[in-house]
Amino acid sequence: MTSIACDTVIVGGGVVGLSIAYGFARRGDRVAVLDEGDVAFRAARGNFGLVWVQGKGAKNPDYARWTMAAAALWPAFAEELAAQADTDLQLCQNGGLSICLNQSELETRASELQALRTQLASNYPFEVLDAKALRGLVSEVGPEAVGAIYCPLDGHVSPLRLLHALVTGIQARRGTLLPGHTVENIIPRGGEFEMQAGGKRFSAGRVVLAAGLGNRALAPMVGLNAPVKPVRGQILVSERIKPFLRLATLTVRQTGEGVVQIGDSKEDVGFDDSTTIDQLAHIAHRAVRCFPKLQNANLVRCWGALRVMTPDGYPIYEGSAEYPGAYVITCHSGITLAAAHAGPLVEWMLGRARFSDIGGFGAERFHV
Amino acid sequence: MTTRECDLLVIGGGPAGMAAANAGAALGLKTLLMDEQMQAGGQIYRNINGVSGHLGALLGPDYLHGRELAARLRGSAVETHFGTLVWEVTADREVSAQKNGQSFRLRAKQIIAASGAMERASPVPGWTLPGVMNAGAAQIALKSGASLPAGRVVLAGGGPLLFLVACQLMDAGAEITAIVETSPAANLLRALPHLPTALTAPAYLIKGLSMMRKIRVAGIPWFRQASALSIDGRQQVEAVRFHSRGQDQRIAADVVLLHHGIIPNTQIGRMLRIEHAWNQGQLCWHPILDSWGETSSPGIRIAGDGGGIAGALAAEASGMIAAYGAAYTLGKITEPERDRGTAMMRRLLDRHRRIRPFLDALYQPPEWLLQPSDDVVVCRCEEVTAGRIRKMASQGCTGPNQTKFFSRCGMGPCQGRICGLPVTQILARELRRDPGEVGAYRIRPPLKPIPIGSLAALDSTTTTGDDYGN
Amino acid sequence: MFKRMQSPVAPEQDGFELCVDGTPITAQNGETVALAMLNAGIVPFRHTAVSGQARAPLCLMGVCFDCMVEIDGRLVQSCMVDARPGMRVTLLTGARDIGAAE
Ligand SMILES: Cc1cc2nc3c(=O)[nH]c(=O)nc-3n(C[C@H](O)[C@H](O)[C@H](O)COP(=O)(O)OP(=O)(O)OC[C@H]3O[C@@H](n4cnc5c(N)ncnc54)[C@H](O)[C@@H]3O)c2cc1C
Ligand code: FES
């Protein structure tokens, strides 16, 4: 069996893997992305599409900074991708809302963000809106909404179009995408890595593990550690309706197609991506309380998807000390961080940026 | 909302569902039957309780046979819920349904899904134009509302139903301008080896021949082995184009009725993620069932055409057999009782299935229908063309769940009912793989769109503030 | 696009009225809204939200969703709903305006 050689193999064709692959391809690497088949656990295809800043890193200023940096890189990133793939990514970063249905929720959020602002000692923009101010911004909110946090850095994007554009961009740079190629093993050999997938053999000088929940099993093969576990989220989508929601909110957003997405739960249920009526009904109910007119909209589809969660919820960006050239990349907010993953993160793996530039999210924090 | 319980829930009130429910109740099971339609009958016996004597006579004895099933259902202990959409079924046999805009939940010890069949999509150029319908739609209009397509009607496609609809419309007074048969010549050769088996149950063949004679006697222009079928029109149908008798044909029309056979409706089974197999003879998916109709999900059975196309009488038999299987599992009858009670049904089932291989081969849709040209819309809801699907295949999509994600193909309100098969077949061709490997859409609830408020009303949790991102 | 059969025995019943985009049409007992609209010559039923294409029923059995209309504020498949006196049907052009909640 001859092996297919390339500069960088990315294991995992979700949004994290494709952002990184795009980043390497853009810098001239020959990349190959190995991914599973038509049906797999794919957070990248089940997510909510928020490019979200507010509340991120409320207890970890490094993560807050990293998220803000990523959000700031998004407009240029989206423009570049759109030009290549000839498709509008429907990026809209005109601010986002966390609508609160009771006063104590609003107060908790406000004081958390206030504490973060103090810690960051920099401009961390947000506003606490009372019911009236909220209604002034989004007239469709229901009487139960007591207020909201508004953050001008927040936004949303179409995850479908993002993925499609990344694929187009990678292929345009002679990158190879190989779905149906589940990586079974990785063998470090003489400074290179050999992999077996889909009955073929691959070799590369660099391997980036971006396999989401699959990283847990793959990382030890190259002397790394990725203690990730699934956290299920359930999402509802409606028929296409006339635009009514100008801003994204944490739980309800309207896409460029007019579809309303409603999310999402956080459930620790293992590898089960099914939906449950109890959760769906709860999510739907909350959405209707925020926006009463949604009760008339038809629900077309619901799904469950598994988030990739580290024990503390922050990313893991780590290079193997034992086998230089091997990296494990894992995070939960792959859409928000996509621009940073294609940019600074790839720069770091190429040795052109410092670890501190990318937040310093090593896995050693889990070695206790 | 309290959750109700029953022994047997039957989903669908066609021949399979009515027979299953009747048998279940007779065997002492607390049985519920739900159907989205407002009346019993399913597709074939539509409006069987309300049809006028004149129309009933016109539709014939095969149709009127349904009266007996429906009457038995009325006289049975089955609790019927018409106008009730089952929109979710879980492997634990928890069911969510909606009636009069309100959702409710129930739990069943056994479920028989008898959700029937639908017509295969005929994605030809122009098929989205108003005035293009499935042939079955015209039959439904006739049965349920004594209505006929107005103006010049052209029927195009192949299969027994095409001829049946043609005859029924003719009898009812429609103006049929032409029949355009698309079955390729090679089909006949492929069908011939199955003829001896078909002849052992000759009733179907005799019916078929008499329909064809009727059409011929009526002198309706009848084009065979047509290809390159397309429909012209700006705002609505104006004409049908095709190639036949060695030349291009164009026939003016007001209504075009397409038909290329029927296929099982597998939405419920796909939602449950039960095992399915690709049926190369019928070019469609069917669920894998044991001899009592049970799927790979314990306690969930499928009866009737939803389990594989075999027609109304076979559906009736399979419904009864599934009910006996359910009653046995629930300990209501012994094994000998079950086997004795269904012996005759099994013989009937076998007899009704004998014609299928012959018909499947004879009316196998032509290759050009399965591989539409690049500009033809395949997903009607999201308006995704065949060309776009081919392009996605070249971009690395290996199955319909990936093309769905890239293009929204199959994400519209019909949830992939129409485009599911064509997308699988186009991808299979592009990727040079078997459709069985390419796979099918994963179906998620709700089975059909419901108002968000209807779901929200099921919320029983006390609402507190939700936590938010880290 | 459709017409009612002439029955030699039972003369056409009187029927009842429903409103489509403000215009009354006559339906017969037992007809679905879709069939009543087809019999009244209403074409198309809707214009798609994707490109504005004109559509009318394909299947009349609840599969294709090309018969979707709004009835009394709800988006439904008109082929799955029986016509009732006084119904208010709205045809859709593009995405739906879900209006104010009741
Ligand atoms: C359009 C059409 C026309 C046909 N015409 C003829 C004919 O003239 N002669 C002939 O011999 N054969 C005909 N056939 C074939 C014949 O209809 C079938 O062989 C027979 O009806 C199969 O019976 P069934 O009980 O399996 O399904 P069906 O009769 O289709 O009954 C299924 C029922 O399930 C209901 N249902 C489905 N999903 C749900 C849900 N989620 N919740 C609630 N209810 C649900 C449907 O509303 C339907 O009433 C036709 C088929 C089609 C599609
Ligand atoms: S006409 Fe197809 S769903 Fe009503």
PDB file of C-alpha atoms in Angstrom, chain B residues 111-351:
ATOM      1  CA  ILE B 111     -47.051   0.344  17.736  1.00  0.00           C
ATOM      2  CA  ILE B 112     -48.043  -0.551  14.208  1.00  0.00           C
ATOM      3  CA  ALA B 113     -47.079   2.148  11.751  1.00  0.00           C
ATOM      4  CA  ALA B 114     -49.256   1.803   8.664  1.00  0.00           C
ATOM      5  CA  SER B 115     -48.415   5.112   7.093  1.00  0.00           C
ATOM      6  CA  GLY B 116     -48.610   3.809   3.554  1.00  0.00           C
ATOM      7  CA  ALA B 117     -46.962   4.836   0.355  1.00  0.00           C
ATOM      8  CA  MET B 118     -46.474   7.892  -1.755  1.00  0.00           C
ATOM      9  CA  GLU B 119     -45.812   8.441  -5.422  1.00  0.00           C
ATOM     10  CA  ARG B 120     -42.254   8.463  -6.626  1.00  0.00           C
ATOM     11  CA  ALA B 121     -41.065  11.922  -7.576  1.00  0.00           C
ATOM     12  CA  SER B 122     -40.887  12.608 -11.307  1.00  0.00           C
ATOM     13  CA  PRO B 123     -38.274  15.357 -11.523  1.00  0.00           C
ATOM     14  CA  VAL B 124     -38.517  16.366 -15.165  1.00  0.00           C
ATOM     15  CA  PRO B 125     -37.996  19.877 -16.524  1.00  0.00           C
ATOM     16  CA  GLY B 126     -41.085  21.921 -15.716  1.00  0.00           C
ATOM     17  CA  TRP B 127     -42.476  19.633 -13.016  1.00  0.00           C
ATOM     18  CA  THR B 128     -42.799  22.507 -10.557  1.00  0.00           C
ATOM     19  CA  LEU B 129     -45.276  24.341 -12.795  1.00  0.00           C
ATOM     20  CA  PRO B 130     -48.846  24.713 -11.553  1.00  0.00           C
ATOM     21  CA  GLY B 131     -50.956  22.208 -13.419  1.00  0.00           C
ATOM     22  CA  VAL B 132     -48.428  19.412 -13.065  1.00  0.00           C
ATOM     23  CA  MET B 133     -49.657  16.876 -10.552  1.00  0.00           C
ATOM     24  CA  ASN B 134     -49.176  13.318  -9.597  1.00  0.00           C
ATOM     25  CA  ALA B 135     -51.686  10.966 -11.158  1.00  0.00           C
ATOM     26  CA  GLY B 136     -52.693   9.833  -7.688  1.00  0.00           C
ATOM     27  CA  ALA B 137     -53.695  13.397  -6.884  1.00  0.00           C
ATOM     28  CA  ALA B 138     -56.316  13.341  -9.600  1.00  0.00           C
ATOM     29  CA  GLN B 139     -57.640  10.098  -8.205  1.00  0.00           C
ATOM     30  CA  ILE B 140     -57.836  11.615  -4.741  1.00  0.00           C
ATOM     31  CA  ALA B 141     -59.759  14.581  -6.128  1.00  0.00           C
ATOM     32  CA  LEU B 142     -62.150  12.164  -7.755  1.00  0.00           C
ATOM     33  CA  LYS B 143     -62.685   9.969  -4.712  1.00  0.00           C
ATOM     34  CA  SER B 144     -62.865  12.654  -2.102  1.00  0.00           C
ATOM     35  CA  GLY B 145     -64.560  15.459  -3.966  1.00  0.00           C
ATOM     36  CA  ALA B 146     -66.032  14.029  -7.168  1.00  0.00           C
ATOM     37  CA  SER B 147     -63.810  16.443  -9.054  1.00  0.00           C
ATOM     38  CA  LEU B 148     -61.881  16.144 -12.299  1.00  0.00           C
ATOM     39  CA  PRO B 149     -58.967  17.893 -13.909  1.00  0.00           C
ATOM     40  CA  ALA B 150     -60.429  20.442 -16.311  1.00  0.00           C
ATOM     41  CA  GLY B 151     -59.388  20.942 -19.907  1.00  0.00           C
ATOM     42  CA  ARG B 152     -56.874  18.842 -21.781  1.00  0.00           C
ATOM     43  CA  VAL B 153     -55.315  16.206 -19.588  1.00  0.00           C
ATOM     44  CA  VAL B 154     -52.136  14.314 -20.414  1.00  0.00           C
ATOM     45  CA  LEU B 155     -50.967  11.377 -18.314  1.00  0.00           C
ATOM     46  CA  ALA B 156     -47.274  10.578 -18.403  1.00  0.00           C
ATOM     47  CA  GLY B 157     -45.183   7.886 -16.780  1.00  0.00           C
ATOM     48  CA  GLY B 158     -45.725   4.223 -16.133  1.00  0.00           C
ATOM     49  CA  GLY B 159     -47.271   1.707 -13.802  1.00  0.00           C
ATOM     50  CA  PRO B 160     -50.657   0.154 -13.069  1.00  0.00           C
ATOM     51  CA  LEU B 161     -51.900   3.230 -11.268  1.00  0.00           C
ATOM     52  CA  LEU B 162     -51.332   5.381 -14.341  1.00  0.00           C
ATOM     53  CA  PHE B 163     -53.705   3.215 -16.343  1.00  0.00           C
ATOM     54  CA  LEU B 164     -56.190   2.893 -13.521  1.00  0.00           C
ATOM     55  CA  VAL B 165     -56.359   6.657 -13.111  1.00  0.00           C
ATOM     56  CA  ALA B 166     -56.688   7.078 -16.866  1.00  0.00           C
ATOM     57  CA  CYS B 167     -59.659   4.703 -16.932  1.00  0.00           C
ATOM     58  CA  GLN B 168     -61.329   6.227 -13.906  1.00  0.00           C
ATOM     59  CA  LEU B 169     -60.931   9.751 -15.239  1.00  0.00           C
ATOM     60  CA  MET B 170     -62.275   8.687 -18.593  1.00  0.00           C
ATOM     61  CA  ASP B 171     -65.340   7.113 -16.981  1.00  0.00           C
ATOM     62  CA  ALA B 172     -65.874  10.231 -14.949  1.00  0.00           C
ATOM     63  CA  GLY B 173     -65.837  12.388 -18.052  1.00  0.00           C
ATOM     64  CA  ALA B 174     -62.375  13.945 -18.166  1.00  0.00           C
ATOM     65  CA  GLU B 175     -60.874  14.919 -21.507  1.00  0.00           C
ATOM     66  CA  ILE B 176     -57.737  12.824 -21.845  1.00  0.00           C
ATOM     67  CA  THR B 177     -55.648  14.013 -24.777  1.00  0.00           C
ATOM     68  CA  ALA B 178     -52.817  11.540 -24.535  1.00  0.00           C
ATOM     69  CA  ILE B 179     -51.073   8.884 -22.530  1.00  0.00           C
ATOM     70  CA  VAL B 180     -47.310   9.066 -22.625  1.00  0.00           C
ATOM     71  CA  GLU B 181     -45.724   5.884 -21.386  1.00  0.00           C
ATOM     72  CA  THR B 182     -42.113   6.231 -20.349  1.00  0.00           C
ATOM     73  CA  SER B 183     -41.238   2.611 -19.604  1.00  0.00           C
ATOM     74  CA  PRO B 184     -38.270   1.681 -21.767  1.00  0.00           C
ATOM     75  CA  ALA B 185     -38.451  -1.216 -24.205  1.00  0.00           C
ATOM     76  CA  ALA B 186     -35.881  -3.196 -22.261  1.00  0.00           C
ATOM     77  CA  ASN B 187     -38.294  -3.480 -19.343  1.00  0.00           C
ATOM     78  CA  LEU B 188     -40.357  -6.059 -21.175  1.00  0.00           C
ATOM     79  CA  LEU B 189     -37.402  -8.410 -21.472  1.00  0.00           C
ATOM     80  CA  ARG B 190     -36.561  -7.949 -17.841  1.00  0.00           C
ATOM     81  CA  ALA B 191     -40.152  -8.626 -16.836  1.00  0.00           C
ATOM     82  CA  LEU B 192     -40.717 -11.764 -18.868  1.00  0.00           C
ATOM     83  CA  PRO B 193     -38.861 -14.165 -16.543  1.00  0.00           C
ATOM     84  CA  HIS B 194     -41.259 -13.123 -13.778  1.00  0.00           C
ATOM     85  CA  LEU B 195     -44.348 -13.773 -15.862  1.00  0.00           C
ATOM     86  CA  PRO B 196     -44.834 -17.426 -14.855  1.00  0.00           C
ATOM     87  CA  THR B 197     -45.017 -16.487 -11.176  1.00  0.00           C
ATOM     88  CA  ALA B 198     -47.354 -13.637 -11.971  1.00  0.00           C
ATOM     89  CA  LEU B 199     -49.604 -16.041 -13.853  1.00  0.00           C
ATOM     90  CA  THR B 200     -50.159 -18.096 -10.719  1.00  0.00           C
ATOM     91  CA  ALA B 201     -52.198 -15.178  -9.391  1.00  0.00           C
ATOM     92  CA  PRO B 202     -53.746 -13.983 -12.646  1.00  0.00           C
ATOM     93  CA  ALA B 203     -56.403 -11.606 -11.326  1.00  0.00           C
ATOM     94  CA  TYR B 204     -54.080  -8.602 -11.479  1.00  0.00           C
ATOM     95  CA  LEU B 205     -52.962  -9.377 -15.014  1.00  0.00           C
ATOM     96  CA  ILE B 206     -56.503  -9.717 -16.199  1.00  0.00           C
ATOM     97  CA  LYS B 207     -57.414  -6.362 -14.678  1.00  0.00           C
ATOM     98  CA  GLY B 208     -54.407  -4.739 -16.239  1.00  0.00           C
ATOM     99  CA  LEU B 209     -55.192  -6.073 -19.685  1.00  0.00           C
ATOM    100  CA  SER B 210     -58.770  -4.942 -19.504  1.00  0.00           C
ATOM    101  CA  MET B 211     -57.693  -1.430 -18.554  1.00  0.00           C
ATOM    102  CA  MET B 212     -55.376  -1.284 -21.528  1.00  0.00           C
ATOM    103  CA  ARG B 213     -58.085  -2.529 -23.825  1.00  0.00           C
ATOM    104  CA  LYS B 214     -60.392   0.167 -22.555  1.00  0.00           C
ATOM    105  CA  ILE B 215     -57.874   2.879 -23.302  1.00  0.00           C
ATOM    106  CA  ARG B 216     -57.235   1.498 -26.749  1.00  0.00           C
ATOM    107  CA  VAL B 217     -60.909   1.222 -27.565  1.00  0.00           C
ATOM    108  CA  ALA B 218     -61.436   4.813 -26.485  1.00  0.00           C
ATOM    109  CA  GLY B 219     -58.905   5.783 -29.122  1.00  0.00           C
ATOM    110  CA  ILE B 220     -56.773   7.923 -26.876  1.00  0.00           C
ATOM    111  CA  PRO B 221     -53.377   8.678 -28.431  1.00  0.00           C
ATOM    112  CA  TRP B 222     -50.961   6.444 -26.608  1.00  0.00           C
ATOM    113  CA  PHE B 223     -47.251   7.049 -26.935  1.00  0.00           C
ATOM    114  CA  ARG B 224     -44.847   4.367 -25.744  1.00  0.00           C
ATOM    115  CA  GLN B 225     -41.213   4.295 -24.736  1.00  0.00           C
ATOM    116  CA  ALA B 226     -41.187   8.038 -24.544  1.00  0.00           C
ATOM    117  CA  SER B 227     -38.028   9.772 -23.400  1.00  0.00           C
ATOM    118  CA  ALA B 228     -36.811  13.313 -22.777  1.00  0.00           C
ATOM    119  CA  LEU B 229     -40.083  14.194 -21.104  1.00  0.00           C
ATOM    120  CA  SER B 230     -40.473  17.830 -20.149  1.00  0.00           C
ATOM    121  CA  ILE B 231     -43.244  20.275 -19.456  1.00  0.00           C
ATOM    122  CA  ASP B 232     -43.588  23.667 -21.039  1.00  0.00           C
ATOM    123  CA  GLY B 233     -45.259  26.675 -19.598  1.00  0.00           C
ATOM    124  CA  ARG B 234     -44.655  30.124 -18.220  1.00  0.00           C
ATOM    125  CA  GLN B 235     -46.992  30.587 -15.270  1.00  0.00           C
ATOM    126  CA  GLN B 236     -48.651  27.216 -15.655  1.00  0.00           C
ATOM    127  CA  VAL B 237     -48.654  24.134 -17.841  1.00  0.00           C
ATOM    128  CA  GLU B 238     -48.978  24.753 -21.554  1.00  0.00           C
ATOM    129  CA  ALA B 239     -47.677  21.587 -23.183  1.00  0.00           C
ATOM    130  CA  VAL B 240     -45.861  18.314 -22.742  1.00  0.00           C
ATOM    131  CA  ARG B 241     -42.788  17.542 -24.789  1.00  0.00           C
ATOM    132  CA  PHE B 242     -41.147  14.185 -25.291  1.00  0.00           C
ATOM    133  CA  HIS B 243     -39.499  11.965 -27.794  1.00  0.00           C
ATOM    134  CA  SER B 244     -41.419   8.978 -29.114  1.00  0.00           C
ATOM    135  CA  ARG B 245     -42.130   7.160 -32.372  1.00  0.00           C
ATOM    136  CA  GLY B 246     -38.806   8.412 -33.641  1.00  0.00           C
ATOM    137  CA  GLN B 247     -39.560  12.087 -33.345  1.00  0.00           C
ATOM    138  CA  ASP B 248     -40.021  14.972 -30.938  1.00  0.00           C
ATOM    139  CA  GLN B 249     -43.592  15.426 -29.848  1.00  0.00           C
ATOM    140  CA  ARG B 250     -45.373  18.384 -28.331  1.00  0.00           C
ATOM    141  CA  ILE B 251     -48.899  18.073 -26.993  1.00  0.00           C
ATOM    142  CA  ALA B 252     -50.810  21.036 -25.646  1.00  0.00           C
ATOM    143  CA  ALA B 253     -52.222  20.423 -22.185  1.00  0.00           C
ATOM    144  CA  ASP B 254     -53.867  22.148 -19.235  1.00  0.00           C
ATOM    145  CA  VAL B 255     -53.131  19.479 -16.662  1.00  0.00           C
ATOM    146  CA  VAL B 256     -50.297  16.977 -16.740  1.00  0.00           C
ATOM    147  CA  LEU B 257     -50.515  13.959 -14.470  1.00  0.00           C
ATOM    148  CA  LEU B 258     -47.201  12.280 -13.731  1.00  0.00           C
ATOM    149  CA  HIS B 259     -46.747   8.845 -12.271  1.00  0.00           C
ATOM    150  CA  HIS B 260     -43.746   6.591 -11.892  1.00  0.00           C
ATOM    151  CA  GLY B 261     -44.932   4.064  -9.376  1.00  0.00           C
ATOM    152  CA  ILE B 262     -45.307   4.255  -5.653  1.00  0.00           C
ATOM    153  CA  ILE B 263     -42.752   3.892  -2.894  1.00  0.00           C
ATOM    154  CA  PRO B 264     -43.019   3.297   0.847  1.00  0.00           C
ATOM    155  CA  ASN B 265     -43.286   6.349   3.059  1.00  0.00           C
ATOM    156  CA  THR B 266     -40.379   5.666   5.411  1.00  0.00           C
ATOM    157  CA  GLN B 267     -40.397   8.882   7.449  1.00  0.00           C
ATOM    158  CA  ILE B 268     -41.435   7.281  10.746  1.00  0.00           C
ATOM    159  CA  GLY B 269     -38.954   4.447  10.399  1.00  0.00           C
ATOM    160  CA  ARG B 270     -36.148   6.809   9.480  1.00  0.00           C
ATOM    161  CA  MET B 271     -36.918   8.964  12.472  1.00  0.00           C
ATOM    162  CA  LEU B 272     -36.672   5.885  14.637  1.00  0.00           C
ATOM    163  CA  ARG B 273     -33.430   4.966  12.885  1.00  0.00           C
ATOM    164  CA  ILE B 274     -34.609   1.434  12.321  1.00  0.00           C
ATOM    165  CA  GLU B 275     -32.786  -0.611   9.727  1.00  0.00           C
ATOM    166  CA  HIS B 276     -33.685  -0.148   6.098  1.00  0.00           C
ATOM    167  CA  ALA B 277     -32.498  -1.856   2.964  1.00  0.00           C
ATOM    168  CA  TRP B 278     -32.277  -0.634  -0.585  1.00  0.00           C
ATOM    169  CA  ASN B 279     -34.637  -2.516  -2.849  1.00  0.00           C
ATOM    170  CA  GLN B 280     -33.056  -2.657  -6.289  1.00  0.00           C
ATOM    171  CA  GLY B 281     -36.196  -4.177  -7.837  1.00  0.00           C
ATOM    172  CA  GLN B 282     -38.463  -1.346  -6.728  1.00  0.00           C
ATOM    173  CA  LEU B 283     -35.711   1.285  -6.613  1.00  0.00           C
ATOM    174  CA  CYS B 284     -36.631   2.473  -3.151  1.00  0.00           C
ATOM    175  CA  TRP B 285     -35.948   1.872   0.524  1.00  0.00           C
ATOM    176  CA  HIS B 286     -37.910  -0.484   2.636  1.00  0.00           C
ATOM    177  CA  PRO B 287     -37.684  -1.174   6.346  1.00  0.00           C
ATOM    178  CA  ILE B 288     -36.318  -4.539   7.431  1.00  0.00           C
ATOM    179  CA  LEU B 289     -39.149  -6.465   9.061  1.00  0.00           C
ATOM    180  CA  ASP B 290     -39.513  -9.878  10.588  1.00  0.00           C
ATOM    181  CA  SER B 291     -42.413 -12.119   9.646  1.00  0.00           C
ATOM    182  CA  TRP B 292     -44.649 -10.362  12.193  1.00  0.00           C
ATOM    183  CA  GLY B 293     -43.911  -6.936  10.811  1.00  0.00           C
ATOM    184  CA  GLU B 294     -41.577  -6.062  13.647  1.00  0.00           C
ATOM    185  CA  THR B 295     -38.758  -3.613  12.914  1.00  0.00           C
ATOM    186  CA  SER B 296     -35.294  -3.564  14.444  1.00  0.00           C
ATOM    187  CA  SER B 297     -36.829  -1.434  17.199  1.00  0.00           C
ATOM    188  CA  PRO B 298     -38.659  -3.817  19.569  1.00  0.00           C
ATOM    189  CA  GLY B 299     -42.410  -3.345  19.767  1.00  0.00           C
ATOM    190  CA  ILE B 300     -42.539  -1.183  16.675  1.00  0.00           C
ATOM    191  CA  ARG B 301     -44.060  -2.811  13.630  1.00  0.00           C
ATOM    192  CA  ILE B 302     -44.745  -1.640  10.129  1.00  0.00           C
ATOM    193  CA  ALA B 303     -47.618  -2.922   8.037  1.00  0.00           C
ATOM    194  CA  GLY B 304     -48.952  -2.207   4.587  1.00  0.00           C
ATOM    195  CA  ASP B 305     -47.245  -0.394   1.772  1.00  0.00           C
ATOM    196  CA  GLY B 306     -45.031   1.437   4.239  1.00  0.00           C
ATOM    197  CA  GLY B 307     -43.199  -1.859   4.618  1.00  0.00           C
ATOM    198  CA  GLY B 308     -42.897  -2.525   0.900  1.00  0.00           C
ATOM    199  CA  ILE B 309     -45.228  -1.946  -2.016  1.00  0.00           C
ATOM    200  CA  ALA B 310     -47.647  -4.809  -2.489  1.00  0.00           C
ATOM    201  CA  GLY B 311     -51.096  -3.221  -2.797  1.00  0.00           C
ATOM    202  CA  ALA B 312     -54.203  -2.826  -0.710  1.00  0.00           C
ATOM    203  CA  LEU B 313     -55.148  -6.466  -0.202  1.00  0.00           C
ATOM    204  CA  ALA B 314     -51.637  -7.390   0.850  1.00  0.00           C
ATOM    205  CA  ALA B 315     -51.665  -4.344   3.140  1.00  0.00           C
ATOM    206  CA  GLU B 316     -54.796  -5.618   4.815  1.00  0.00           C
ATOM    207  CA  ALA B 317     -53.262  -9.038   5.385  1.00  0.00           C
ATOM    208  CA  SER B 318     -49.999  -7.625   6.707  1.00  0.00           C
ATOM    209  CA  GLY B 319     -51.914  -5.371   9.092  1.00  0.00           C
ATOM    210  CA  MET B 320     -53.687  -8.349  10.605  1.00  0.00           C
ATOM    211  CA  ILE B 321     -50.491 -10.325  10.867  1.00  0.00           C
ATOM    212  CA  ALA B 322     -48.755  -7.468  12.667  1.00  0.00           C
ATOM    213  CA  ALA B 323     -51.663  -7.201  15.109  1.00  0.00           C
ATOM    214  CA  TYR B 324     -51.438 -10.897  15.897  1.00  0.00           C
ATOM    215  CA  GLY B 325     -47.714 -10.446  16.447  1.00  0.00           C
ATOM    216  CA  ALA B 326     -48.414  -7.607  18.857  1.00  0.00           C
ATOM    217  CA  ALA B 327     -51.084  -9.563  20.740  1.00  0.00           C
ATOM    218  CA  TYR B 328     -48.749 -12.509  21.101  1.00  0.00           C
ATOM    219  CA  THR B 329     -45.923 -10.327  22.398  1.00  0.00           C
ATOM    220  CA  LEU B 330     -48.304  -8.840  24.956  1.00  0.00           C
ATOM    221  CA  GLY B 331     -49.366 -12.310  26.081  1.00  0.00           C
ATOM    222  CA  LYS B 332     -52.950 -12.048  24.837  1.00  0.00           C
ATOM    223  CA  ILE B 333     -52.741 -15.111  22.648  1.00  0.00           C
ATOM    224  CA  THR B 334     -50.616 -18.238  22.555  1.00  0.00           C
ATOM    225  CA  GLU B 335     -48.218 -19.130  19.830  1.00  0.00           C
ATOM    226  CA  PRO B 336     -50.544 -21.718  18.230  1.00  0.00           C
ATOM    227  CA  GLU B 337     -53.393 -19.223  18.357  1.00  0.00           C
ATOM    228  CA  ARG B 338     -51.262 -16.656  16.649  1.00  0.00           C
ATOM    229  CA  ASP B 339     -50.085 -19.024  13.964  1.00  0.00           C
ATOM    230  CA  ARG B 340     -53.499 -20.511  13.314  1.00  0.00           C
ATOM    231  CA  GLY B 341     -55.150 -17.106  13.293  1.00  0.00           C
ATOM    232  CA  THR B 342     -52.859 -15.827  10.580  1.00  0.00           C
ATOM    233  CA  ALA B 343     -52.367 -18.872   8.375  1.00  0.00           C
ATOM    234  CA  MET B 344     -54.915 -17.779   5.841  1.00  0.00           C
ATOM    235  CA  MET B 345     -53.620 -14.204   5.821  1.00  0.00           C
ATOM    236  CA  ARG B 346     -50.154 -15.477   5.058  1.00  0.00           C
ATOM    237  CA  ARG B 347     -51.403 -17.411   2.066  1.00  0.00           C
ATOM    238  CA  LEU B 348     -53.221 -14.312   0.837  1.00  0.00           C
ATOM    239  CA  LEU B 349     -50.180 -12.162   1.375  1.00  0.00           C
ATOM    240  CA  ASP B 350     -48.083 -14.567  -0.599  1.00  0.00           C
ATOM    241  CA  ARG B 351     -50.582 -14.624  -3.446  1.00  0.00           C
TER     242      ARG B 351
END
